[in-house]
PDB file of C-alpha atoms and ligand atoms in Angstrom:
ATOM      1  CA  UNK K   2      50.203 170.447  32.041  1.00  0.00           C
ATOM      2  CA  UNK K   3      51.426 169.295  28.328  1.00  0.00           C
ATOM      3  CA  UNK K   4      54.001 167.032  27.763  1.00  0.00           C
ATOM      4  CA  UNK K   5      55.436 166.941  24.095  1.00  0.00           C
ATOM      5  CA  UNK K   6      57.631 163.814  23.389  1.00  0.00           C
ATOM      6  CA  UNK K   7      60.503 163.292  20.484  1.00  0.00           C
ATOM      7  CA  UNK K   8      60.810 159.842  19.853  1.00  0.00           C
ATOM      8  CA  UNK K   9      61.413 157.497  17.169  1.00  0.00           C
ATOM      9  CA  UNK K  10      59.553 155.051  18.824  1.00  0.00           C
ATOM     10  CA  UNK K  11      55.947 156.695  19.326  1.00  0.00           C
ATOM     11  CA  UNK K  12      54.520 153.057  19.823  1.00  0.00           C
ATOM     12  CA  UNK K  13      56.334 152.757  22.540  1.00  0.00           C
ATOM     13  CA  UNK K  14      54.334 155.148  24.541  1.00  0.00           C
ATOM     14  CA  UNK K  15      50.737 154.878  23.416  1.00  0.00           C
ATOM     15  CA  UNK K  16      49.603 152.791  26.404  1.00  0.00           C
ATOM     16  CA  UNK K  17      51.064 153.722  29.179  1.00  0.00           C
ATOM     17  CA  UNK K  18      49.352 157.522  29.924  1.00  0.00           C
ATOM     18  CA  UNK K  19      45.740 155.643  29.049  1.00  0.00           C
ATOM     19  CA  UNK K  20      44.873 153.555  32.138  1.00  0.00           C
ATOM     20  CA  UNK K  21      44.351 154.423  35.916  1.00  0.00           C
ATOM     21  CA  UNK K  22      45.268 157.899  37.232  1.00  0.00           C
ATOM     22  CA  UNK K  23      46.947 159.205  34.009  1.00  0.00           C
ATOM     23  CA  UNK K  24      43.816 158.779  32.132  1.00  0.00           C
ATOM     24  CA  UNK K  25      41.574 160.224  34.158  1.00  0.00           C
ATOM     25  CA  UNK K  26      44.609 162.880  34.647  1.00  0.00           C
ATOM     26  CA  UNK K  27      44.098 163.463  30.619  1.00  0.00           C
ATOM     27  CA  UNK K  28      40.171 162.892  30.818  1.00  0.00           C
ATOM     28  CA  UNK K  29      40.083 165.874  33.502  1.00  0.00           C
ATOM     29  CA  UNK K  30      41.889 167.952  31.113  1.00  0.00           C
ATOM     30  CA  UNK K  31      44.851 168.532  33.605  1.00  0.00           C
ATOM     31  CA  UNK K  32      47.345 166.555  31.546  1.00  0.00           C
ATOM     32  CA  UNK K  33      48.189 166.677  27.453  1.00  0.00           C
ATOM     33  CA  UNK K  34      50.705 164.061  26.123  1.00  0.00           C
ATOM     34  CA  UNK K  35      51.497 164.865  22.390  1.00  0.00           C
ATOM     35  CA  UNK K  36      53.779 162.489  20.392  1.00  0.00           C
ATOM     36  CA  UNK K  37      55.980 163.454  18.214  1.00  0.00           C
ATOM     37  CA  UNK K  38      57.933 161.022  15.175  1.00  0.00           C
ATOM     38  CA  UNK K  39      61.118 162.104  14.894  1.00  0.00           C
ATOM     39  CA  UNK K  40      61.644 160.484  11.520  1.00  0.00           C
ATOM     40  CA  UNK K  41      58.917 162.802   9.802  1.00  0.00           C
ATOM     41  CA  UNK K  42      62.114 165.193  10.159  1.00  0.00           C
ATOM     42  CA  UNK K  43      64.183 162.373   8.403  1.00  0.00           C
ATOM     43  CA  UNK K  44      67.762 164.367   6.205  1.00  0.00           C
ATOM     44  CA  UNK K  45      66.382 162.150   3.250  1.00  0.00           C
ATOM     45  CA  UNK K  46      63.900 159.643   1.903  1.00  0.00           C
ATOM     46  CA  UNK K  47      65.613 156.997   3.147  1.00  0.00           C
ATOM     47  CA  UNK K  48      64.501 158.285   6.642  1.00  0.00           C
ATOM     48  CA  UNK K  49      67.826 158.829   7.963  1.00  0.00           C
ATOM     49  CA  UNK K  50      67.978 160.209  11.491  1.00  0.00           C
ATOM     50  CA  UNK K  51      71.456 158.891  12.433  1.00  0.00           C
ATOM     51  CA  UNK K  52      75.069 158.792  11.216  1.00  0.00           C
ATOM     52  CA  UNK K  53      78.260 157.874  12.249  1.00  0.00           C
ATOM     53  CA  UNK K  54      80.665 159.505  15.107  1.00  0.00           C
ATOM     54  CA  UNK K  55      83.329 161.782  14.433  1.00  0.00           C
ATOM     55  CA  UNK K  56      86.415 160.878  15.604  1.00  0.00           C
ATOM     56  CA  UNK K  57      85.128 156.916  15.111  1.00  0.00           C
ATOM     57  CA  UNK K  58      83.977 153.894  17.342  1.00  0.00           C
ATOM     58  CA  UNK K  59      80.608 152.043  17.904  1.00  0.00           C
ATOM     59  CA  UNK K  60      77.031 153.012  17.769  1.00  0.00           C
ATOM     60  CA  UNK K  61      75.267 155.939  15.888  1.00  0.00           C
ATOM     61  CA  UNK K  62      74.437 159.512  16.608  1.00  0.00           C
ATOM     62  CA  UNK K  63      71.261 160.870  15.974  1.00  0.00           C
ATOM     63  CA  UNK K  64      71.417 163.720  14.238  1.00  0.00           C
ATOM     64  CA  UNK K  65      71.269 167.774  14.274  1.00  0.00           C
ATOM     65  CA  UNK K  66      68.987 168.730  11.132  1.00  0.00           C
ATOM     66  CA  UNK K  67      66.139 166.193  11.974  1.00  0.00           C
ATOM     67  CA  UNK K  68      65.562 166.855  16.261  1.00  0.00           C
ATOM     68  CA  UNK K  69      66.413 170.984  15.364  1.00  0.00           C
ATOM     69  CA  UNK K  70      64.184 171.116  12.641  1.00  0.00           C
ATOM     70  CA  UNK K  71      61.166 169.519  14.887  1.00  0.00           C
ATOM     71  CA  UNK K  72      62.295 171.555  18.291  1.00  0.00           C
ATOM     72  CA  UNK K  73      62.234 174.776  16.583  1.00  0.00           C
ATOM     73  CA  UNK K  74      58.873 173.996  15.147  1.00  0.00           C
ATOM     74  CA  UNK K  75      57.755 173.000  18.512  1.00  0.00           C
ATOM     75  CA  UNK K  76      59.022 175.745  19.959  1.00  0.00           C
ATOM     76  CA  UNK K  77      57.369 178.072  17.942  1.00  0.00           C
ATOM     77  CA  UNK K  78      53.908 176.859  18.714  1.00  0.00           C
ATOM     78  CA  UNK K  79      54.321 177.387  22.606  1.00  0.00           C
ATOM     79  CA  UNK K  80      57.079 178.403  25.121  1.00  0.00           C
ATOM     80  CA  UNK K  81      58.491 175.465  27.124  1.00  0.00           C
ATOM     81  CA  UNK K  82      59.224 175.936  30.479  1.00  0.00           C
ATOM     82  CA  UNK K  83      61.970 172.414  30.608  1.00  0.00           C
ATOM     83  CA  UNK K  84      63.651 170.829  27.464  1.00  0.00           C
ATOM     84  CA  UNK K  85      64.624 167.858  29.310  1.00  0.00           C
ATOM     85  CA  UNK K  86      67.073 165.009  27.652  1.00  0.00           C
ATOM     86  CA  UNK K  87      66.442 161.735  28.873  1.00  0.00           C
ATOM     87  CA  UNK K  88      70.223 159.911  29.201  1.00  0.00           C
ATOM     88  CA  UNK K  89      71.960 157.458  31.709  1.00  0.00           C
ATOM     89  CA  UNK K  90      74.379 160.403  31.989  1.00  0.00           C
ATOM     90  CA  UNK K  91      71.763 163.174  33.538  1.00  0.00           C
ATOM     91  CA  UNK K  92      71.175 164.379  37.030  1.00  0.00           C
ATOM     92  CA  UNK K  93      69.997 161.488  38.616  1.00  0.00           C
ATOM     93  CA  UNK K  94      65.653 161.851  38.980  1.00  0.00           C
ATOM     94  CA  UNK K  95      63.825 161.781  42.075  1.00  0.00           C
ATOM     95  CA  UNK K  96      60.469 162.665  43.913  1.00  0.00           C
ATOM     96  CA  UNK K  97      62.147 166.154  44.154  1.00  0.00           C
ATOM     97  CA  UNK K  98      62.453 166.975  40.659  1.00  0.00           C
ATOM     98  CA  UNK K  99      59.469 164.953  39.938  1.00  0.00           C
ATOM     99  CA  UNK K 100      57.398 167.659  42.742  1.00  0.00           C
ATOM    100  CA  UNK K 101      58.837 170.699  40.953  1.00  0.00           C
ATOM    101  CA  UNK K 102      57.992 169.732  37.199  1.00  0.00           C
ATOM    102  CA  UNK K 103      54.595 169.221  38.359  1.00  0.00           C
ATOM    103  CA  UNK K 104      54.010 172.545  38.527  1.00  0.00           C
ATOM    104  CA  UNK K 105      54.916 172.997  35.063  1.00  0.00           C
ATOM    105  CA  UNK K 106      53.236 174.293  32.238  1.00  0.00           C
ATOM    106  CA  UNK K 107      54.560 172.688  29.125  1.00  0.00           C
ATOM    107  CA  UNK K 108      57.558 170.241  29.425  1.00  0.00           C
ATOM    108  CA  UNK K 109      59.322 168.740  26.399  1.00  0.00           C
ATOM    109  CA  UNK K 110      61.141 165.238  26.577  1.00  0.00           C
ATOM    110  CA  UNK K 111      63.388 164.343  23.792  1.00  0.00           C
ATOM    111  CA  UNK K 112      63.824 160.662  24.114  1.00  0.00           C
ATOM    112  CA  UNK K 113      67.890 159.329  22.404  1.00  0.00           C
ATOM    113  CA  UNK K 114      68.856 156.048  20.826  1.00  0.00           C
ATOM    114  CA  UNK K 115      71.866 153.882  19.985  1.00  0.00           C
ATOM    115  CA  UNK K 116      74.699 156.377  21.077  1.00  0.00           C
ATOM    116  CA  UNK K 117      72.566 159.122  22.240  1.00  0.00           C
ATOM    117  CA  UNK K 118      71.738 163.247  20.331  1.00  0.00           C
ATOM    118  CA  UNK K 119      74.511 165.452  18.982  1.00  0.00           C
ATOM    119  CA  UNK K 120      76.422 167.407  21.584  1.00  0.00           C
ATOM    120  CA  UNK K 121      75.169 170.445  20.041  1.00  0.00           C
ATOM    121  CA  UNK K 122      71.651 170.052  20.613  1.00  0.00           C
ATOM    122  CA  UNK K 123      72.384 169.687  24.133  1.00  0.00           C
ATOM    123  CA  UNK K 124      74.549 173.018  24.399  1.00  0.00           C
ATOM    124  CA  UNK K 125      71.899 174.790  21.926  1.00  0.00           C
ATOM    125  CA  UNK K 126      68.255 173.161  23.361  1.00  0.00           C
ATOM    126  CA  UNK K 127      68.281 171.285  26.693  1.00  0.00           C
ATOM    127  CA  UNK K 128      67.435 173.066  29.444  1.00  0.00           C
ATOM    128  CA  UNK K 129      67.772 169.683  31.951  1.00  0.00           C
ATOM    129  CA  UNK K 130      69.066 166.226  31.246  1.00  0.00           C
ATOM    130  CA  UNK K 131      67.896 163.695  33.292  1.00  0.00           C
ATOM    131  CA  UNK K 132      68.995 159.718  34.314  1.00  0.00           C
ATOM    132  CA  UNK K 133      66.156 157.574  35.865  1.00  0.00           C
ATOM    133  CA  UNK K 134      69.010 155.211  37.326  1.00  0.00           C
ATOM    134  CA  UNK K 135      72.465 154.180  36.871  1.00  0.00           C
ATOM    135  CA  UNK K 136      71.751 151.357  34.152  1.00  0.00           C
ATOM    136  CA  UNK K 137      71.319 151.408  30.095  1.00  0.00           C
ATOM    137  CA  UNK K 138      67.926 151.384  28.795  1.00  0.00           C
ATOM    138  CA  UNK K 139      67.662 151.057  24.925  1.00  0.00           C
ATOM    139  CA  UNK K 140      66.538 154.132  24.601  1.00  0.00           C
ATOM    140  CA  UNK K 141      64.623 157.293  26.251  1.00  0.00           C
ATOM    141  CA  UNK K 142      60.984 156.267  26.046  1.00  0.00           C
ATOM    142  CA  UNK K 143      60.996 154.026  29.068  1.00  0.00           C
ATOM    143  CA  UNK K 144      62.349 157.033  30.839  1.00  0.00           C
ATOM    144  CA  UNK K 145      60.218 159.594  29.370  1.00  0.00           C
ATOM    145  CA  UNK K 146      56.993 157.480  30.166  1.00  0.00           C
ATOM    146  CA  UNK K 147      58.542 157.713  34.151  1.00  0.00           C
ATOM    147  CA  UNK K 148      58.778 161.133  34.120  1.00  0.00           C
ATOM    148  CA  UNK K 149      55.248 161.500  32.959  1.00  0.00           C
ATOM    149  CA  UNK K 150      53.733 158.979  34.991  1.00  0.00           C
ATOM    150  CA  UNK K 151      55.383 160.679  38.433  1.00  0.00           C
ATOM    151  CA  UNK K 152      55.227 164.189  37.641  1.00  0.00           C
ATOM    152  CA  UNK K 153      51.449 163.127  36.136  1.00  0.00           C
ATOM    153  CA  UNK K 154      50.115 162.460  39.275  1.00  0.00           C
ATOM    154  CA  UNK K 155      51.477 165.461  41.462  1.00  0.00           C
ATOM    155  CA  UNK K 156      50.156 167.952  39.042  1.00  0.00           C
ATOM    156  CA  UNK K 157      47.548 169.505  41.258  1.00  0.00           C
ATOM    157  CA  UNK K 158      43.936 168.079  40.951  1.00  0.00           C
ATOM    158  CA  UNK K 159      44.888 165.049  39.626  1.00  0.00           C
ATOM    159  CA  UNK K 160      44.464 163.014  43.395  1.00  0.00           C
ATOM    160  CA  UNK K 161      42.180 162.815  45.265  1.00  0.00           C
ATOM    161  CA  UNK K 162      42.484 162.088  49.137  1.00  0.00           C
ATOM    162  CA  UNK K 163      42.014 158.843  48.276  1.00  0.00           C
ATOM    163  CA  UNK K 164      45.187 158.627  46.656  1.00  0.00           C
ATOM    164  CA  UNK K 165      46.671 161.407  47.751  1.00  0.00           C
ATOM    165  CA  UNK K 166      51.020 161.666  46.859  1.00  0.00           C
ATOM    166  CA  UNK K 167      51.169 163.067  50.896  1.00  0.00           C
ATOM    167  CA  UNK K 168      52.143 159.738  52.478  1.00  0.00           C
ATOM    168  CA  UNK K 169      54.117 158.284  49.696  1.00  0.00           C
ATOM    169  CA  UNK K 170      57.599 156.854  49.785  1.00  0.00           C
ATOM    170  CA  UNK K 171      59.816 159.503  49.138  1.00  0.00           C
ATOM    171  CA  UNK K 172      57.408 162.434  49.362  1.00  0.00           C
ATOM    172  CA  UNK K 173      58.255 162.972  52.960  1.00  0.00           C
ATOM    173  CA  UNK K 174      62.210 162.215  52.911  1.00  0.00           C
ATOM    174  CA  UNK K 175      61.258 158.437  53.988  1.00  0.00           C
ATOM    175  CA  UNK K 176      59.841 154.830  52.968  1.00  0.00           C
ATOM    176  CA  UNK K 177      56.041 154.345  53.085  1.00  0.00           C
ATOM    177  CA  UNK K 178      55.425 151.907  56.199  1.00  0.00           C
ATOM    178  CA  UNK K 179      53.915 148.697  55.548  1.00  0.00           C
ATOM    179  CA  UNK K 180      49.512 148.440  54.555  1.00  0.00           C
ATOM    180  CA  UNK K 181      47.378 145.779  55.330  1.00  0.00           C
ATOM    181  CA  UNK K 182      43.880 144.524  54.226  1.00  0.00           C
ATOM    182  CA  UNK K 183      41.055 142.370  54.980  1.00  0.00           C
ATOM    183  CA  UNK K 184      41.583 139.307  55.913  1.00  0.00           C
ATOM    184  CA  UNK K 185      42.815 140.426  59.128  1.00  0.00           C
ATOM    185  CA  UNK K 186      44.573 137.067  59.605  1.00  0.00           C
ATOM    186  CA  UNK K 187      46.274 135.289  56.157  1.00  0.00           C
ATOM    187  CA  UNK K 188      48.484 131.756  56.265  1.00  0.00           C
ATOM    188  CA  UNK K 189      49.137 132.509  60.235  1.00  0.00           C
ATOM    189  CA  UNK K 190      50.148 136.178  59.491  1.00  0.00           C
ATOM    190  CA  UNK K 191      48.035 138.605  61.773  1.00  0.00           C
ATOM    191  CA  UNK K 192      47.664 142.522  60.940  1.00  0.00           C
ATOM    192  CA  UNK K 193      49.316 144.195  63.562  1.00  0.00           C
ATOM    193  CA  UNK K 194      47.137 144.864  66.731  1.00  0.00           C
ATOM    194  CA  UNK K 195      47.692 148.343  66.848  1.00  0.00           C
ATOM    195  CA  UNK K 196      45.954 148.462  63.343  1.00  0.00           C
ATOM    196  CA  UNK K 197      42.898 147.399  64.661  1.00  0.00           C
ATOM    197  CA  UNK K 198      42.866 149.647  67.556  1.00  0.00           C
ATOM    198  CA  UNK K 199      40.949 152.286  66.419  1.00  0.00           C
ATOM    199  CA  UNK K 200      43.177 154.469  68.193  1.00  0.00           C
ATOM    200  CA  UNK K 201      44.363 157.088  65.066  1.00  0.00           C
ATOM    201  CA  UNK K 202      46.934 158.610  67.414  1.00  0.00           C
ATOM    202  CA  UNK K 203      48.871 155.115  67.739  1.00  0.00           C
ATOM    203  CA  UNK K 204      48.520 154.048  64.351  1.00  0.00           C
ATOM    204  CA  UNK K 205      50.043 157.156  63.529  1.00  0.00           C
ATOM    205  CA  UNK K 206      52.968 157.128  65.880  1.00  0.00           C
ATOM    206  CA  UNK K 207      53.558 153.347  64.497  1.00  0.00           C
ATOM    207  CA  UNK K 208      53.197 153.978  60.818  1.00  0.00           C
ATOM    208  CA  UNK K 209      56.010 156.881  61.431  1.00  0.00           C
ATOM    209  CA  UNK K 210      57.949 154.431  63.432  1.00  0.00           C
ATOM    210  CA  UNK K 211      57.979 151.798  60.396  1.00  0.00           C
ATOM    211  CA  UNK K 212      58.745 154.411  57.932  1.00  0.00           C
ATOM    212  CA  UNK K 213      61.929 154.853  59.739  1.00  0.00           C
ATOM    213  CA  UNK K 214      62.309 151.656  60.800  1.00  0.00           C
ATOM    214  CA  UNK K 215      62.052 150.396  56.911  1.00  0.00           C
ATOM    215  CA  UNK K 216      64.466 153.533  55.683  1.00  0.00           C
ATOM    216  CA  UNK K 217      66.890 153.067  58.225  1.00  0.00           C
ATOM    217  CA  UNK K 218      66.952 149.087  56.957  1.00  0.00           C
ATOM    218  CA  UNK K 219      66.818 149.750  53.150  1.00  0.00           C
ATOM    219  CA  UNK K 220      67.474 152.902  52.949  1.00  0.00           C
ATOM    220  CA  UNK K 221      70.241 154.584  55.524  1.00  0.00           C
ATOM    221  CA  UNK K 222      71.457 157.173  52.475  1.00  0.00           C
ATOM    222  CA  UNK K 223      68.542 158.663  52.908  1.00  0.00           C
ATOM    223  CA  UNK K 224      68.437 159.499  56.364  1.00  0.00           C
TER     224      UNK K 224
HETATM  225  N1  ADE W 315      68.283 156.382  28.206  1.00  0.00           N
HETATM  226  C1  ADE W 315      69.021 155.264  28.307  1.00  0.00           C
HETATM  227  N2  ADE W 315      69.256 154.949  29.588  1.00  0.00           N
HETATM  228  C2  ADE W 315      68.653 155.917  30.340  1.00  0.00           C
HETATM  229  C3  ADE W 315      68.536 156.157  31.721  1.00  0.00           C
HETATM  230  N3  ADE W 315      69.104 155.352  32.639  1.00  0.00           N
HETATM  231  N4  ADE W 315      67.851 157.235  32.128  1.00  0.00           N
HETATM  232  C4  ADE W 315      67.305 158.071  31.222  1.00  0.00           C
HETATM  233  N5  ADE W 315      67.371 157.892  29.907  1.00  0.00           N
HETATM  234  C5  ADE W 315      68.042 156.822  29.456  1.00  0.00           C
END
């Protein structure tokens, strides 16, 4: 799976697909991540990417010319199967969406600042706009490294059983149940019995029985 990424902040995202699962993810071959710097695509020489907002009031707008210009050339090296807009007023993002992209082929994230992109290159280009959360970030990066981080690991061949997404939160509609390692007793606090037992049946029926347990505590929108 490729991800491309618009972003005016490139630096922003250099470290985060090169440790741990994502890297072997990209050493495998199963995942691309190609930045792209938006202000290569600058109107002028003074690099400008943003103006003012019709109709007045705070904050910039980044502009049409520079993010067309760079889609269309982007576009016309490969066919993208999402254009996804990252902005606090998308469809909110969860393991759902995240197991869908995954099976993706090439996914483009165009990542906003100050004020956020042009209307018109959200009629015209994005396919799916998408909120991590119900807070301000300072722009889409943050968000865009998210998307490629969750969706990253689903894409198929990237776990192993090991690590396998299967008995994550979320990927089954509840909370993951509490783990436990050696030592099996820590400051007075004992692994559950049941743990120990050998018994795979029981520790089965109890790890489902936490799950709910933990979603019905922190969680009761989701049931
Ligand atoms: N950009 C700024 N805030 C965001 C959010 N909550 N989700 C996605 N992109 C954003």
């Amino acid at each position: 799976m490729r991800f491309d990424i618009i972003t005016l902040m490139p630096e922003l995202l250099e470290s985060p697909f090169n440790h741990s699962i994502l890297k072997r993810a990209k050493e495998k071959g199963l995942l691309h991540v190609h930045l792209h710097q938006l202000r290569e695509y600058a109107i002028n020489k003074h690099g400008q990417v943003d103006d003012m907002q019709y109709g007045g009031g705070a904050g910039m707008v980044m502009m049409c010319e520079p993010l067309s210009n760079l889609i269309e050339k982007l576009m016309s090296e490969r066919k993208y199967d999402e254009v996804i807009y990252l902005t606090p007023d998308g469809k909110n993002y969860h393991q759902k969406i995240a197991n869908t992209l995954s099976l993706k082929e090439n996914v483009l994230l165009i990542c906003g600042h100050y004020k956020g992109i042009d209307q018109r290159i959200r009629d015209l280009y994005v396919t799916l706009e998408i909120s991590i959360g119900d807070y301000v970030l300072s722009g889409g990066e943050l968000a865009a490294a998210i998307l490629v981080d969750s969706i990253g690991r689903l894409i198929p061949g990237v776990l192993n059983d090991e690590t396998s997404a299967l008995t994550d939160s979320h990927q089954d509609g509840l909370l993951a149940p509490p783990v436990y390692t050696r030592p099996a007793e820590f400051k007075g606090l004992s692994v559950p019995d049941v743990l120990l037992s050998g018994n795979f049946k029981l520790i089965e029926e109890w790890r489902q029985d936490q799950a709910l347990k933990r979603t019905e505590d922190r969680r009761p929108d989701m049931l």
